[in-house]
Tab-separated table of C-alpha atoms in Angstrom:
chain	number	residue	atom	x	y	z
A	1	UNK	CA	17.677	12.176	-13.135
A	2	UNK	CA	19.005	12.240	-9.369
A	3	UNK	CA	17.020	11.129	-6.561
A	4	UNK	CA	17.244	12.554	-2.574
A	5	UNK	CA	15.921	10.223	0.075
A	6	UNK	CA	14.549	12.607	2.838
A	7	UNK	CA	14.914	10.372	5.513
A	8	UNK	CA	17.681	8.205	7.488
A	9	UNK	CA	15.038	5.281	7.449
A	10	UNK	CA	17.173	1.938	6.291
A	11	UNK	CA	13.708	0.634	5.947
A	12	UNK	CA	12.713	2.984	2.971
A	13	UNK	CA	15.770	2.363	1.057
A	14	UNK	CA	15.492	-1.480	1.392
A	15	UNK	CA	12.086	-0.856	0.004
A	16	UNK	CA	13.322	1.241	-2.670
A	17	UNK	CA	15.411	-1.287	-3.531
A	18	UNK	CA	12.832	-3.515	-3.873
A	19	UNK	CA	11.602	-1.411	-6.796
A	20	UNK	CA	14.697	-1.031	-8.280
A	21	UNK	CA	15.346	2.423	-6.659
A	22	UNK	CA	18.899	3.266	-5.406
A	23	UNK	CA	18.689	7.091	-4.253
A	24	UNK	CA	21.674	9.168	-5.371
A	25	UNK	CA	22.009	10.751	-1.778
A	26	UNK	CA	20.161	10.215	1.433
A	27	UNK	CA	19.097	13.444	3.258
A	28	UNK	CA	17.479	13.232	6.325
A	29	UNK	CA	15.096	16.000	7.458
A	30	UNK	CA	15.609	17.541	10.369
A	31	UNK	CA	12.192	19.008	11.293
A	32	UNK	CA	10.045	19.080	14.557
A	33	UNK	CA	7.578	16.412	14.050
A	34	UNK	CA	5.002	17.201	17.325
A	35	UNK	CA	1.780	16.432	16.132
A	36	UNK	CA	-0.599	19.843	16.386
A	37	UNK	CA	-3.611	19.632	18.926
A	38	UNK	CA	-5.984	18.018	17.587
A	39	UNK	CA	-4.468	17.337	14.292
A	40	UNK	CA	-6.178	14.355	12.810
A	41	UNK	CA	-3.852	10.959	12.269
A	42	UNK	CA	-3.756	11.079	8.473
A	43	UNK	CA	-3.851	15.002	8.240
A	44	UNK	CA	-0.763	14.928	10.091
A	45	UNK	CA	1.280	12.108	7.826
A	46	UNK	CA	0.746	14.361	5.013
A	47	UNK	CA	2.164	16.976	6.263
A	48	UNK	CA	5.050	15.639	8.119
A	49	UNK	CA	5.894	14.026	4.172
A	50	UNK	CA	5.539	17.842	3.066
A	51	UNK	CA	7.832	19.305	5.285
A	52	UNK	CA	10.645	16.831	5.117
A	53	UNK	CA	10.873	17.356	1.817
A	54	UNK	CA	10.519	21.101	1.713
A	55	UNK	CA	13.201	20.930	4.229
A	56	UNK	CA	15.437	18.963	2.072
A	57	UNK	CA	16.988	21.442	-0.807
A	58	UNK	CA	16.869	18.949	-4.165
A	59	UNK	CA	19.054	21.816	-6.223
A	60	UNK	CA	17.354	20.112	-9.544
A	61	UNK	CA	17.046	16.603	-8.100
A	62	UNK	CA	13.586	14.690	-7.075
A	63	UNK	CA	13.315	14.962	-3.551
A	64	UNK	CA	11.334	11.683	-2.438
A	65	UNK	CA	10.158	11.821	1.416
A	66	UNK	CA	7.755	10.009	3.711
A	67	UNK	CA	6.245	9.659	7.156
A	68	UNK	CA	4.265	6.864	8.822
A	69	UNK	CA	1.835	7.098	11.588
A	70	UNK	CA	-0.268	4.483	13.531
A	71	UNK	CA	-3.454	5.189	15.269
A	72	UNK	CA	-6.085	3.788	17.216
A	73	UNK	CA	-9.067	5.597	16.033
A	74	UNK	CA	-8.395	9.825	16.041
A	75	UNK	CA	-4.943	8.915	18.432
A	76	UNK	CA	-1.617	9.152	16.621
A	77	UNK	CA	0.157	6.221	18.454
A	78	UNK	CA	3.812	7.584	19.213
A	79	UNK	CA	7.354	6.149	18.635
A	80	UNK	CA	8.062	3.830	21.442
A	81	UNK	CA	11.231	4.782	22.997
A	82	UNK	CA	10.863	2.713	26.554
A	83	UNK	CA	9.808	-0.636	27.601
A	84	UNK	CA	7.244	0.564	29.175
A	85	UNK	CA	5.729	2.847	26.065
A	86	UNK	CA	6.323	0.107	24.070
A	87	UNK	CA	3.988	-2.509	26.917
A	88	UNK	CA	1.211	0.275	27.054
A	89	UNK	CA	0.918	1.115	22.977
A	90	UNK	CA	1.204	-2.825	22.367
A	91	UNK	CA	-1.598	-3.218	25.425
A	92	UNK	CA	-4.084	-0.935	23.102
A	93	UNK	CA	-3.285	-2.770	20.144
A	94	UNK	CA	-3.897	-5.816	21.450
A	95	UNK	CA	-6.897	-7.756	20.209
A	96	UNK	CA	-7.735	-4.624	17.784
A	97	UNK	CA	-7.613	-3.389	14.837
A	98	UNK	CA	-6.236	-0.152	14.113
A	99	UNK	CA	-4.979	2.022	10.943
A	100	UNK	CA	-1.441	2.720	9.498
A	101	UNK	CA	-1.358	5.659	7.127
A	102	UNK	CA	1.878	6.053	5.124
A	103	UNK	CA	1.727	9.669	3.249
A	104	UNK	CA	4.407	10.036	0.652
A	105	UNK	CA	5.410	13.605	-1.214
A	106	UNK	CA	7.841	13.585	-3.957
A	107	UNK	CA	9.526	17.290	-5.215
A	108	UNK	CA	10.080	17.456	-9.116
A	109	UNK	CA	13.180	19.339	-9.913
A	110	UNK	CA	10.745	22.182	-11.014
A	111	UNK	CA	9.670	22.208	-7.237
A	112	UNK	CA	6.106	20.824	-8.236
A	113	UNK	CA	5.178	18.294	-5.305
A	114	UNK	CA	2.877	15.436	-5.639
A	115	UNK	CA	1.586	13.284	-2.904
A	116	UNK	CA	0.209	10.029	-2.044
A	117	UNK	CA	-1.327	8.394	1.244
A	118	UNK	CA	-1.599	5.046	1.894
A	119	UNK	CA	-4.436	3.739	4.443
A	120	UNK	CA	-3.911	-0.356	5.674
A	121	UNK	CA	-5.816	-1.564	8.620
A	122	UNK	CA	-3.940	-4.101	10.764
A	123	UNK	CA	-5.612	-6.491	13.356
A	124	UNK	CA	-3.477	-7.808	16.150
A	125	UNK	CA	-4.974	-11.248	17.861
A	126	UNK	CA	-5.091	-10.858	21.425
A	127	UNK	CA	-2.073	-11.157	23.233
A	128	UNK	CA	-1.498	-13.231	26.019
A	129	UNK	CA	1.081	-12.095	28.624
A	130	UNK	CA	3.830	-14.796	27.438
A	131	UNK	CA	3.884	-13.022	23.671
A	132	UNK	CA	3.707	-9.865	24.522
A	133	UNK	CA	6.697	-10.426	27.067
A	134	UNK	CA	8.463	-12.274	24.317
A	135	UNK	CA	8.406	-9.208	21.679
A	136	UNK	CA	9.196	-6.764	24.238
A	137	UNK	CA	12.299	-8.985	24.954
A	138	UNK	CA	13.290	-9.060	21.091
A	139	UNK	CA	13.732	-5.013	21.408
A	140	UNK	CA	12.288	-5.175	18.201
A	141	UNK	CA	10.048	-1.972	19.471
A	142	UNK	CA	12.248	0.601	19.984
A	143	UNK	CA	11.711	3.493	17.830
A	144	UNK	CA	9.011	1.928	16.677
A	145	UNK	CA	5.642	3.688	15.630
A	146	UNK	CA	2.911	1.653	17.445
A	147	UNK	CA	5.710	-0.070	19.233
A	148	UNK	CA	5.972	-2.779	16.481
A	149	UNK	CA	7.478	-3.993	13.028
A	150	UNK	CA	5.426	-5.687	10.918
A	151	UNK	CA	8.533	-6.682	8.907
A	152	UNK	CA	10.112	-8.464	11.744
A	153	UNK	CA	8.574	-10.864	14.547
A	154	UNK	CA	5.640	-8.841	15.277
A	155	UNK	CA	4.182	-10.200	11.889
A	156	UNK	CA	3.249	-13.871	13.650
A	157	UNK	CA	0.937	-11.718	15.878
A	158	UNK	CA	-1.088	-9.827	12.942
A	159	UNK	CA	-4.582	-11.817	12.356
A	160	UNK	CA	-4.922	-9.566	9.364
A	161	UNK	CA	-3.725	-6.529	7.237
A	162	UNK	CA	-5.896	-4.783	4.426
A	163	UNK	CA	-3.717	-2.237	2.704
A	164	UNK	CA	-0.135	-2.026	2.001
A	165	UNK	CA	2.285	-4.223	3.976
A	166	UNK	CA	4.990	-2.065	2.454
A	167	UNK	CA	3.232	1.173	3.464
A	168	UNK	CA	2.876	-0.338	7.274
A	169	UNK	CA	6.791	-0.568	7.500
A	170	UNK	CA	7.699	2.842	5.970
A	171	UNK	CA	7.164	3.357	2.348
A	172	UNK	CA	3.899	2.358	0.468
A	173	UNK	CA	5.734	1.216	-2.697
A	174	UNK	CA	2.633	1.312	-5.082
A	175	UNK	CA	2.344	4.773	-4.328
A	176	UNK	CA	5.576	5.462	-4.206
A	177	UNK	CA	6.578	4.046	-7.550
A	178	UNK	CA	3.237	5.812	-8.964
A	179	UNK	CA	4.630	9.363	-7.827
A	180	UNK	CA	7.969	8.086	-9.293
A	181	UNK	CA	6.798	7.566	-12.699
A	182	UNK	CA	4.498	10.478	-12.853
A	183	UNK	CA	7.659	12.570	-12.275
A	184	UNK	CA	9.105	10.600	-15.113
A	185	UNK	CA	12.030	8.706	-13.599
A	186	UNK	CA	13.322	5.289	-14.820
A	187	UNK	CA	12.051	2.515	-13.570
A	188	UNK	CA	11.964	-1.276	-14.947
Protein backbone atom coordinates (compact mmCIF):
# COMPACT_ATOMS: atom_id res chain seq x y z
CA UNK A 1 0.00 0.00 0.00
CA UNK A 2 1.71 3.42 -1.14
CA UNK A 3 1.50 6.47 0.78
CA UNK A 4 1.57 10.43 -0.72
CA UNK A 5 2.59 13.10 1.73
CA UNK A 6 0.62 16.26 0.58
CA UNK A 7 2.84 18.63 1.89
CA UNK A 8 6.68 19.84 1.68
CA UNK A 9 6.54 20.10 5.61
CA UNK A 10 10.02 18.28 6.92
CA UNK A 11 8.18 18.53 10.14
CA UNK A 12 5.35 16.00 9.15
CA UNK A 13 7.64 13.48 7.83
CA UNK A 14 9.93 13.56 10.94
CA UNK A 15 6.71 12.93 12.71
CA UNK A 16 5.76 10.24 10.49
CA UNK A 17 8.75 8.78 11.18
CA UNK A 18 8.16 8.79 14.55
CA UNK A 19 5.32 6.34 13.90
CA UNK A 20 7.09 4.31 11.75
CA UNK A 21 5.73 6.03 8.56
CA UNK A 22 8.11 6.61 5.58
CA UNK A 23 5.77 8.08 2.69
CA UNK A 24 6.46 6.56 -0.73
CA UNK A 25 6.44 10.13 -2.40
CA UNK A 26 6.04 13.59 -1.04
CA UNK A 27 3.58 15.83 -2.97
CA UNK A 28 3.12 19.13 -1.99
CA UNK A 29 -0.18 20.93 -2.69
CA UNK A 30 -0.18 23.79 -4.40
CA UNK A 31 -3.48 25.49 -3.43
CA UNK A 32 -4.47 29.11 -2.35
CA UNK A 33 -4.73 28.89 1.30
CA UNK A 34 -6.50 32.67 2.11
CA UNK A 35 -8.66 32.08 4.82
CA UNK A 36 -12.55 33.07 3.68
CA UNK A 37 -14.16 36.13 5.58
CA UNK A 38 -15.18 35.17 8.41
CA UNK A 39 -14.28 31.59 8.20
CA UNK A 40 -13.98 30.25 11.68
CA UNK A 41 -10.20 29.00 12.86
CA UNK A 42 -10.98 25.28 12.96
CA UNK A 43 -13.57 25.37 10.01
CA UNK A 44 -10.84 26.56 7.99
CA UNK A 45 -7.99 23.73 9.03
CA UNK A 46 -10.38 21.26 7.82
CA UNK A 47 -10.72 22.40 4.82
CA UNK A 48 -7.34 23.54 3.90
CA UNK A 49 -6.49 19.39 4.87
CA UNK A 50 -9.39 18.68 2.23
CA UNK A 51 -8.14 20.51 -0.50
CA UNK A 52 -4.51 19.59 -0.36
CA UNK A 53 -5.34 16.36 -0.69
CA UNK A 54 -7.99 16.62 -3.35
CA UNK A 55 -5.37 18.54 -5.08
CA UNK A 56 -2.89 15.83 -4.84
CA UNK A 57 -3.87 12.90 -7.54
CA UNK A 58 -3.07 9.45 -5.31
CA UNK A 59 -3.66 7.23 -8.77
CA UNK A 60 -4.53 4.19 -6.16
CA UNK A 61 -2.25 5.39 -3.35
CA UNK A 62 -3.42 6.93 0.24
CA UNK A 63 -3.09 10.45 -0.03
CA UNK A 64 -2.27 11.67 3.68
CA UNK A 65 -2.46 15.68 4.06
CA UNK A 66 -2.65 18.26 6.82
CA UNK A 67 -2.86 21.90 7.82
CA UNK A 68 -2.24 23.70 11.12
CA UNK A 69 -3.65 26.90 12.29
CA UNK A 70 -3.18 29.01 15.51
CA UNK A 71 -5.65 31.40 16.86
CA UNK A 72 -6.34 33.71 19.48
CA UNK A 73 -9.96 33.29 20.05
CA UNK A 74 -12.12 33.49 16.36
CA UNK A 75 -8.48 35.07 14.72
CA UNK A 76 -6.51 32.66 12.55
CA UNK A 77 -2.96 33.88 13.57
CA UNK A 78 -0.93 34.00 10.15
CA UNK A 79 2.51 32.62 9.05
CA UNK A 80 5.07 35.04 10.21
CA UNK A 81 7.16 36.00 7.36
CA UNK A 82 8.91 39.39 8.95
CA UNK A 83 10.45 40.36 12.13
CA UNK A 84 8.09 42.50 12.73
CA UNK A 85 4.88 39.94 12.13
CA UNK A 86 6.65 37.66 14.00
CA UNK A 87 7.13 40.70 17.31
CA UNK A 88 3.33 41.60 16.91
CA UNK A 89 1.75 37.74 16.72
CA UNK A 90 4.33 36.79 19.62
CA UNK A 91 3.10 40.30 21.49
CA UNK A 92 -0.67 38.70 21.46
CA UNK A 93 0.49 35.51 22.57
CA UNK A 94 2.22 36.67 25.22
CA UNK A 95 0.95 35.90 28.69
CA UNK A 96 -2.15 33.94 26.97
CA UNK A 97 -3.44 31.13 26.14
CA UNK A 98 -4.60 30.40 22.82
CA UNK A 99 -5.67 27.23 20.56
CA UNK A 100 -3.76 25.17 17.88
CA UNK A 101 -6.03 23.06 15.72
CA UNK A 102 -4.26 20.50 13.50
CA UNK A 103 -7.04 18.98 10.93
CA UNK A 104 -5.79 15.94 9.13
CA UNK A 105 -7.67 14.19 5.86
CA UNK A 106 -6.39 11.03 4.52
CA UNK A 107 -7.73 9.75 0.68
CA UNK A 108 -8.21 5.85 0.47
CA UNK A 109 -7.24 4.60 -2.89
CA UNK A 110 -11.08 4.23 -3.47
CA UNK A 111 -11.14 8.13 -3.07
CA UNK A 112 -13.13 7.76 0.33
CA UNK A 113 -11.63 10.61 2.67
CA UNK A 114 -11.62 10.51 6.35
CA UNK A 115 -10.67 13.27 8.64
CA UNK A 116 -9.47 14.13 11.97
CA UNK A 117 -8.92 17.52 13.98
CA UNK A 118 -6.88 17.95 16.69
CA UNK A 119 -7.66 20.90 19.33
CA UNK A 120 -4.44 21.68 22.07
CA UNK A 121 -4.50 24.85 24.01
CA UNK A 122 -1.06 26.37 24.64
CA UNK A 123 -0.28 29.05 27.36
CA UNK A 124 2.72 31.25 26.84
CA UNK A 125 4.12 32.95 30.33
CA UNK A 126 4.50 36.49 29.86
CA UNK A 127 7.32 37.63 28.06
CA UNK A 128 9.62 40.08 29.11
CA UNK A 129 11.36 42.20 26.43
CA UNK A 130 14.88 40.29 26.85
CA UNK A 131 13.04 36.73 25.70
CA UNK A 132 11.09 37.85 23.32
CA UNK A 133 14.19 39.70 21.69
CA UNK A 134 16.13 36.51 22.18
CA UNK A 135 13.61 34.19 20.03
CA UNK A 136 13.18 36.72 17.47
CA UNK A 137 17.05 36.63 17.17
CA UNK A 138 17.05 32.66 16.86
CA UNK A 139 14.89 33.19 13.44
CA UNK A 140 13.27 30.33 14.69
CA UNK A 141 9.82 32.27 13.56
CA UNK A 142 9.95 32.53 10.15
CA UNK A 143 7.28 30.76 8.40
CA UNK A 144 6.02 30.05 11.39
CA UNK A 145 2.17 29.83 12.24
CA UNK A 146 1.78 31.99 15.41
CA UNK A 147 5.33 33.04 14.85
CA UNK A 148 6.68 30.09 16.96
CA UNK A 149 7.87 26.33 17.17
CA UNK A 150 6.98 24.54 19.92
CA UNK A 151 9.53 21.88 18.86
CA UNK A 152 12.41 24.20 19.04
CA UNK A 153 13.34 27.06 21.68
CA UNK A 154 10.02 28.51 21.93
CA UNK A 155 9.10 25.38 24.12
CA UNK A 156 11.07 27.00 27.43
CA UNK A 157 8.43 29.81 27.08
CA UNK A 158 5.13 27.49 27.10
CA UNK A 159 3.65 27.45 30.89
CA UNK A 160 1.37 24.77 29.57
CA UNK A 161 -0.08 22.69 26.61
CA UNK A 162 -3.38 20.51 26.82
CA UNK A 163 -3.70 18.60 23.60
CA UNK A 164 -1.30 17.22 21.21
CA UNK A 165 2.30 18.49 21.24
CA UNK A 166 2.65 16.64 17.97
CA UNK A 167 -0.50 18.23 16.52
CA UNK A 168 0.96 21.90 17.65
CA UNK A 169 4.08 21.33 15.34
CA UNK A 170 2.29 19.92 12.24
CA UNK A 171 0.84 16.53 12.42
CA UNK A 172 -1.36 15.26 15.38
CA UNK A 173 0.10 11.71 15.31
CA UNK A 174 -2.77 10.01 17.36
CA UNK A 175 -5.02 11.07 14.82
CA UNK A 176 -3.01 10.60 12.24
CA UNK A 177 -2.04 7.03 12.92
CA UNK A 178 -5.94 6.44 13.77
CA UNK A 179 -6.91 7.56 10.07
CA UNK A 180 -3.90 5.36 9.04
CA UNK A 181 -5.14 2.23 10.41
CA UNK A 182 -8.73 2.76 9.63
CA UNK A 183 -7.57 2.86 5.98
CA UNK A 184 -5.82 -0.35 6.77
CA UNK A 185 -2.13 0.40 6.28
CA UNK A 186 0.75 -1.32 8.18
CA UNK A 187 1.80 -0.06 11.04
CA UNK A 188 3.85 -1.69 14.11
Amino acid sequence: MRLILASASPRRRDLLARIGVVPDAVVPAEIDETPKKGELPADYARRMAREKAAAVPGGGALVLAADTVVAAGRRILPKTETEAEARATLGLLSGRRHKVLSAVTLVDAAGVARHRLSVTTVAFKRFDAAELDAYLASGEWRGKAGGYAIQGRAEALVRAIAGSHSGVVGLPLYETRALLRAAGYPLG
